[in-house]
Short mmCIF file of C-alpha atoms in Angstrom, two decimals:
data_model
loop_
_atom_site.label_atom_id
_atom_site.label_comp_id
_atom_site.label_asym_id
_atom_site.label_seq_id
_atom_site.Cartn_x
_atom_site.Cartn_y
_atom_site.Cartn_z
CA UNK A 1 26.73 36.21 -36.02
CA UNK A 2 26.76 32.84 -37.49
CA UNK A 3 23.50 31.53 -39.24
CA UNK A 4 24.70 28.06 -38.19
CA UNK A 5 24.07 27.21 -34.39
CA UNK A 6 26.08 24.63 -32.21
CA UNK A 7 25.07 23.54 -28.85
CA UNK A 8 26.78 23.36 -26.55
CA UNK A 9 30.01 25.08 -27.62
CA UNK A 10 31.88 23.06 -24.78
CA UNK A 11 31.44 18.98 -23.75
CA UNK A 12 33.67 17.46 -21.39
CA UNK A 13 32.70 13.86 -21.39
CA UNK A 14 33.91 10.80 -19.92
CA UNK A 15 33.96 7.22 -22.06
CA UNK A 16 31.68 5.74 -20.67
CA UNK A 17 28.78 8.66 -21.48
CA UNK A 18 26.23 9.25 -24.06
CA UNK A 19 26.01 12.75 -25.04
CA UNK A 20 24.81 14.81 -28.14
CA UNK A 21 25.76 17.84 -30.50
CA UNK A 22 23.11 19.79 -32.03
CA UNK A 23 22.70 22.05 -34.94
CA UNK A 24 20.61 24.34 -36.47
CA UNK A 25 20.17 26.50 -39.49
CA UNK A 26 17.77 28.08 -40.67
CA UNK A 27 18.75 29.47 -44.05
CA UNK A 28 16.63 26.88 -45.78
CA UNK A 29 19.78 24.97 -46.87
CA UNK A 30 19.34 20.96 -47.86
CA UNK A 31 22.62 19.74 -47.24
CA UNK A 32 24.34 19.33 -43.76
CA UNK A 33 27.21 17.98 -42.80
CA UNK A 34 29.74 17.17 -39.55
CA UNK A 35 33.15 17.83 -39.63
CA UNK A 36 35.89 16.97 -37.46
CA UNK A 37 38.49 19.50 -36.66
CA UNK A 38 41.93 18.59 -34.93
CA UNK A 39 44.54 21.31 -33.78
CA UNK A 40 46.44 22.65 -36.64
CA UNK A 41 44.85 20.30 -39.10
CA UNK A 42 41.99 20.64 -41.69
CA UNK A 43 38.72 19.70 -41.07
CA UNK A 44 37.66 16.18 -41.69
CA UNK A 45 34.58 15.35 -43.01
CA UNK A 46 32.69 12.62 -41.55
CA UNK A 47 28.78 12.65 -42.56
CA UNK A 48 27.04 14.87 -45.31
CA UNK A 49 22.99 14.86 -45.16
CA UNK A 50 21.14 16.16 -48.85
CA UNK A 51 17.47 16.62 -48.39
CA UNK A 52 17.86 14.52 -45.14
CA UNK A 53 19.02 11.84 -46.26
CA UNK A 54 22.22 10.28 -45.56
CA UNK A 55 24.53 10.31 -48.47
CA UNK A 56 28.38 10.41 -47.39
CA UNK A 57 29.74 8.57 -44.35
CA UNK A 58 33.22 8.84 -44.03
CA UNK A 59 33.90 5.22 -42.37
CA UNK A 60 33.41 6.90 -39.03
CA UNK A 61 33.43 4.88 -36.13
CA UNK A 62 29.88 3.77 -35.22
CA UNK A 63 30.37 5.59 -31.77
CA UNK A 64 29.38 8.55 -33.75
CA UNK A 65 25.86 8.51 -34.75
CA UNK A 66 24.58 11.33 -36.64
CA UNK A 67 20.52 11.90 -37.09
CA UNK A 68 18.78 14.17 -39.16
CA UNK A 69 14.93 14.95 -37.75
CA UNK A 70 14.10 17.73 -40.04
CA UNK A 71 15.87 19.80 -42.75
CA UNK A 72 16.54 22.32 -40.22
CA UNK A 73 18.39 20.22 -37.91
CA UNK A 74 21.00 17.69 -37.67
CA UNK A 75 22.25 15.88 -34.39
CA UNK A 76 25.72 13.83 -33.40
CA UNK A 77 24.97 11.18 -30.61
CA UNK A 78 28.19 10.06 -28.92
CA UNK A 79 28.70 7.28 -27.19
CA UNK A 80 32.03 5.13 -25.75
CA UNK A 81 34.14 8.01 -27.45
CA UNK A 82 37.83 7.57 -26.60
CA UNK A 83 40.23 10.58 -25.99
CA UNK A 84 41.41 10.43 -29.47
CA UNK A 85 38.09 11.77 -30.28
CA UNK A 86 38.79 15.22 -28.54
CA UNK A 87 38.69 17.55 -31.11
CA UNK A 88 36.31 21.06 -32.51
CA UNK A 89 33.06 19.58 -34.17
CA UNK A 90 31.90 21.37 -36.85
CA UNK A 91 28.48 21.34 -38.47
CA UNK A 92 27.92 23.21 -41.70
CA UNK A 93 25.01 23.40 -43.95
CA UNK A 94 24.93 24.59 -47.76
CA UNK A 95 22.63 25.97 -50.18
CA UNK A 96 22.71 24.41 -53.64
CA UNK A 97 22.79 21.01 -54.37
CA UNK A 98 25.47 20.80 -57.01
CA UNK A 99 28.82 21.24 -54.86
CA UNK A 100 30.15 24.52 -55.27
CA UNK A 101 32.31 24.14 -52.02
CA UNK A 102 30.46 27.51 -50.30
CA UNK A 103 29.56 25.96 -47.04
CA UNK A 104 28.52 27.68 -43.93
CA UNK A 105 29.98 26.37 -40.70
CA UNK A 106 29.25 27.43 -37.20
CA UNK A 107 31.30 28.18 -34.32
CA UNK A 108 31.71 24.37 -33.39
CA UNK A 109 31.50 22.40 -30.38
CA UNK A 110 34.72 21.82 -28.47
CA UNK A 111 34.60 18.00 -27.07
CA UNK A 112 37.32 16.66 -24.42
CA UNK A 113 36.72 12.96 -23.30
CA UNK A 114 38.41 12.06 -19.88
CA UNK B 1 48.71 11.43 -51.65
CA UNK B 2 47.42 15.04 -51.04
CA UNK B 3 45.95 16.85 -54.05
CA UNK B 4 45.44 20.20 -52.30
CA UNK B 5 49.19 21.60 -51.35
CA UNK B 6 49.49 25.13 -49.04
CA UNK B 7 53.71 24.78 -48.58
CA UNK B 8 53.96 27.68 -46.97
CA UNK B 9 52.89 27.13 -42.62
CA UNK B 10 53.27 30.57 -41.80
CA UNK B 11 53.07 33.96 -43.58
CA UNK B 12 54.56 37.77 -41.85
CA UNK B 13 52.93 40.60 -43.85
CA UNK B 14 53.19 44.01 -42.47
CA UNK B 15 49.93 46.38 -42.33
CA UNK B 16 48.89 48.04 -45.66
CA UNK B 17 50.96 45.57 -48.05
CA UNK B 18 49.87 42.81 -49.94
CA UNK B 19 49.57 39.71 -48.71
CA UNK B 20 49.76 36.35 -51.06
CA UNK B 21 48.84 33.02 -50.03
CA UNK B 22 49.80 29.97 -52.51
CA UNK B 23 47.96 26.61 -53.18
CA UNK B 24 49.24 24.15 -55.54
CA UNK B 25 46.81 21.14 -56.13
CA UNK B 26 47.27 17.76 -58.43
CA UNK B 27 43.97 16.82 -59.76
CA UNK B 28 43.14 18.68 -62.88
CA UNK B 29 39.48 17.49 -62.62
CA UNK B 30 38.59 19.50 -59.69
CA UNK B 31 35.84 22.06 -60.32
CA UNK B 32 35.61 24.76 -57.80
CA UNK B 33 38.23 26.17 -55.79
CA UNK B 34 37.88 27.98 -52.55
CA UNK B 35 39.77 30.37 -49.43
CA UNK B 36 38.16 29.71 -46.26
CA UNK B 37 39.44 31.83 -43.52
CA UNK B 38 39.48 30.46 -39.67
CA UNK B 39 39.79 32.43 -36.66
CA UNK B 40 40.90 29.88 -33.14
CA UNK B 41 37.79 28.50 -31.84
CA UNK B 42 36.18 29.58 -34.27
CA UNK B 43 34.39 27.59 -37.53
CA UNK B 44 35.93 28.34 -41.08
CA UNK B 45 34.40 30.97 -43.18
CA UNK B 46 34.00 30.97 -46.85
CA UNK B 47 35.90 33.89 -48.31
CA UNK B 48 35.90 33.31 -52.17
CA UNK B 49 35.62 30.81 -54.88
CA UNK B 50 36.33 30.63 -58.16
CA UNK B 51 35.34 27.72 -60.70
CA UNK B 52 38.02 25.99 -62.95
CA UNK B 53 36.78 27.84 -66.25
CA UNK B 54 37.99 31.40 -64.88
CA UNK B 55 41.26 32.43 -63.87
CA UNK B 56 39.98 35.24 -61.91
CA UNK B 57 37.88 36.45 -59.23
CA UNK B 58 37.98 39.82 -57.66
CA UNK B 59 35.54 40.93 -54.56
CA UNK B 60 36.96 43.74 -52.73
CA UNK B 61 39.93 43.56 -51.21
CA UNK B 62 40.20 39.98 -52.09
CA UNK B 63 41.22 38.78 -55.79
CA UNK B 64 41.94 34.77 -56.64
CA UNK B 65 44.00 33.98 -59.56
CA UNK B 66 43.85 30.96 -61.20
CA UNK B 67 46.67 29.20 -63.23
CA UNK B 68 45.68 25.68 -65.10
CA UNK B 69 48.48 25.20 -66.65
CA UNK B 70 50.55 25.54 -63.33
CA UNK B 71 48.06 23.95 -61.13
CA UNK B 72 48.73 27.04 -59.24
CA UNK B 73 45.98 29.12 -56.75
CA UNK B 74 46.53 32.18 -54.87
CA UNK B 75 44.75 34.50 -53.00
CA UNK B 76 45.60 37.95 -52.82
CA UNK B 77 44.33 40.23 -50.17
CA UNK B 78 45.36 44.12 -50.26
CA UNK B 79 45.71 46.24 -48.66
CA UNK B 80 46.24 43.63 -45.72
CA UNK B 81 44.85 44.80 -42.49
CA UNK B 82 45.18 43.67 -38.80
CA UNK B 83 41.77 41.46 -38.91
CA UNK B 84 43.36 39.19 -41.65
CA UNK B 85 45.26 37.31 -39.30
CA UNK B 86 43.85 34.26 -39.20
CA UNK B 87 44.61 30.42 -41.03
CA UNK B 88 43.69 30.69 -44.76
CA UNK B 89 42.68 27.13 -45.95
CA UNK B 90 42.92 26.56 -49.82
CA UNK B 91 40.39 23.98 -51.15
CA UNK B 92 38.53 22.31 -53.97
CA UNK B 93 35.15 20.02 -55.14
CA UNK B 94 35.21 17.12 -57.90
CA UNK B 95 32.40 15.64 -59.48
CA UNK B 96 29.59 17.78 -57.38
CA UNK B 97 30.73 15.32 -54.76
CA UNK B 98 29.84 16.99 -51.29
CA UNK B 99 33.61 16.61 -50.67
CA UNK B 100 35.99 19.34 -50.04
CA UNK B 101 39.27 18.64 -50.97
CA UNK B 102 41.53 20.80 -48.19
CA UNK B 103 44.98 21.82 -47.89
CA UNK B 104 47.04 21.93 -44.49
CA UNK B 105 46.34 26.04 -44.18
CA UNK B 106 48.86 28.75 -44.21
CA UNK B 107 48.54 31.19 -40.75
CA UNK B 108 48.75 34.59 -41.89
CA UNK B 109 50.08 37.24 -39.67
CA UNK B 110 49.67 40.87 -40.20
CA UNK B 111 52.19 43.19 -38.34
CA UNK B 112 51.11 46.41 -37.54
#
């Protein structure tokens, strides 16, 4: 079992929509982040959150809007995505605040836009 | 330029052998280095680290080696068993950046 929750694990969206992704831990981590994953590639990083604050964006298109409400939580609002954007989104939280690189992600959310 | 290198796509080990996975990487500032392991569909898991002062790391069946001079990781699992298959992505931090620096995975397959 992961201790990093995605909903939902599937979004089929068309271009014109507005849809989010949600995560949750709950291992009282203080950094989040969203990755993007494309077949056979590494993930790409697009935001990073530290004690809910946004401190990396990766020049991501503004069609992707991440939020952070609490420490526990981090949401991706989509909106006029294009099919390019199909891909596994991955949210991952860690523990310490110097980077060690131990992140944990969960299972992802696996987005087609028609 | 990429400064995490995993050369090899695609790795056949047979059941109960040792598998080796390589990494090569050009920045010699980096500070940690990681093996994250990723099942299809499935997010990455961390599998083991090991910071740029030590050249080793052992937990269980899985040992990193790390060679400075070379700019050389690897990642040895043994004995290999069926559940290893999976892509093994190599990576590293800088500067306690939130960054991960990742190489292109190798996809490990374990014959039985």
């Amino acid at each position: 079992d992961t201790e990093v929750t995605q909903t939902p694990k599937h979004l089929v969206m068309g271009m014109t929509n507005k849809k989010s992704l949600k995560c949750e831990q709950h291992m009282g981590h203080r950094a989040m982040y969203w990755y993007k994953q494309k077949a056979k590639k590494p993930p790409e990083l697009m935001f990073v959150y530290s004690y809910e604050k946004l401190s990396i964006n990766e020049s991501v298109p503004s069609r992707f809007s991440p939020e952070c409400p609490n420490s526990s939580l981090l949401n991706l609002h989509l909106h006029a995505l294009q099919p390019e954007d199909s891909a596994l989104y991955l949210c991952a939280s860690s523990q310490k605040a110097a980077n060690t690189g131990e992140l944990f992600f969960g299972e992802g959310s696996r987005l087609t836009v028609l | 330029d990429q400064q995490v290198k995993q050369n090899s796509p695609s790795l056949s080990v047979q059941e109960g052998r040792i598998s080796i996975l390589n990494c090569d990487y050009t920045n010699s500032m980096f500070d940690y280095f990681l093996w994250y392991k990723k099942y299809p569909a499935e997010g990455p898991t961390f599998l083991i680290s090991i910071s740029s002062i030590k050249d080793k790391n052992e937990d269980g069946r899985f040992t990193v080696f790390l060679n400075k001079s070379a700019k050389h990781l690897s990642l040895h699992i043994v004995p290999s068993q069926p559940g290893d298959s999976a892509v093994y992505f190599c990576a590293a931090t800088i500067d306690s950046n939130y960054q991960l620096i990742w190489g292109a995975g190798t996809k490990l397959i374990i014959k039985p």
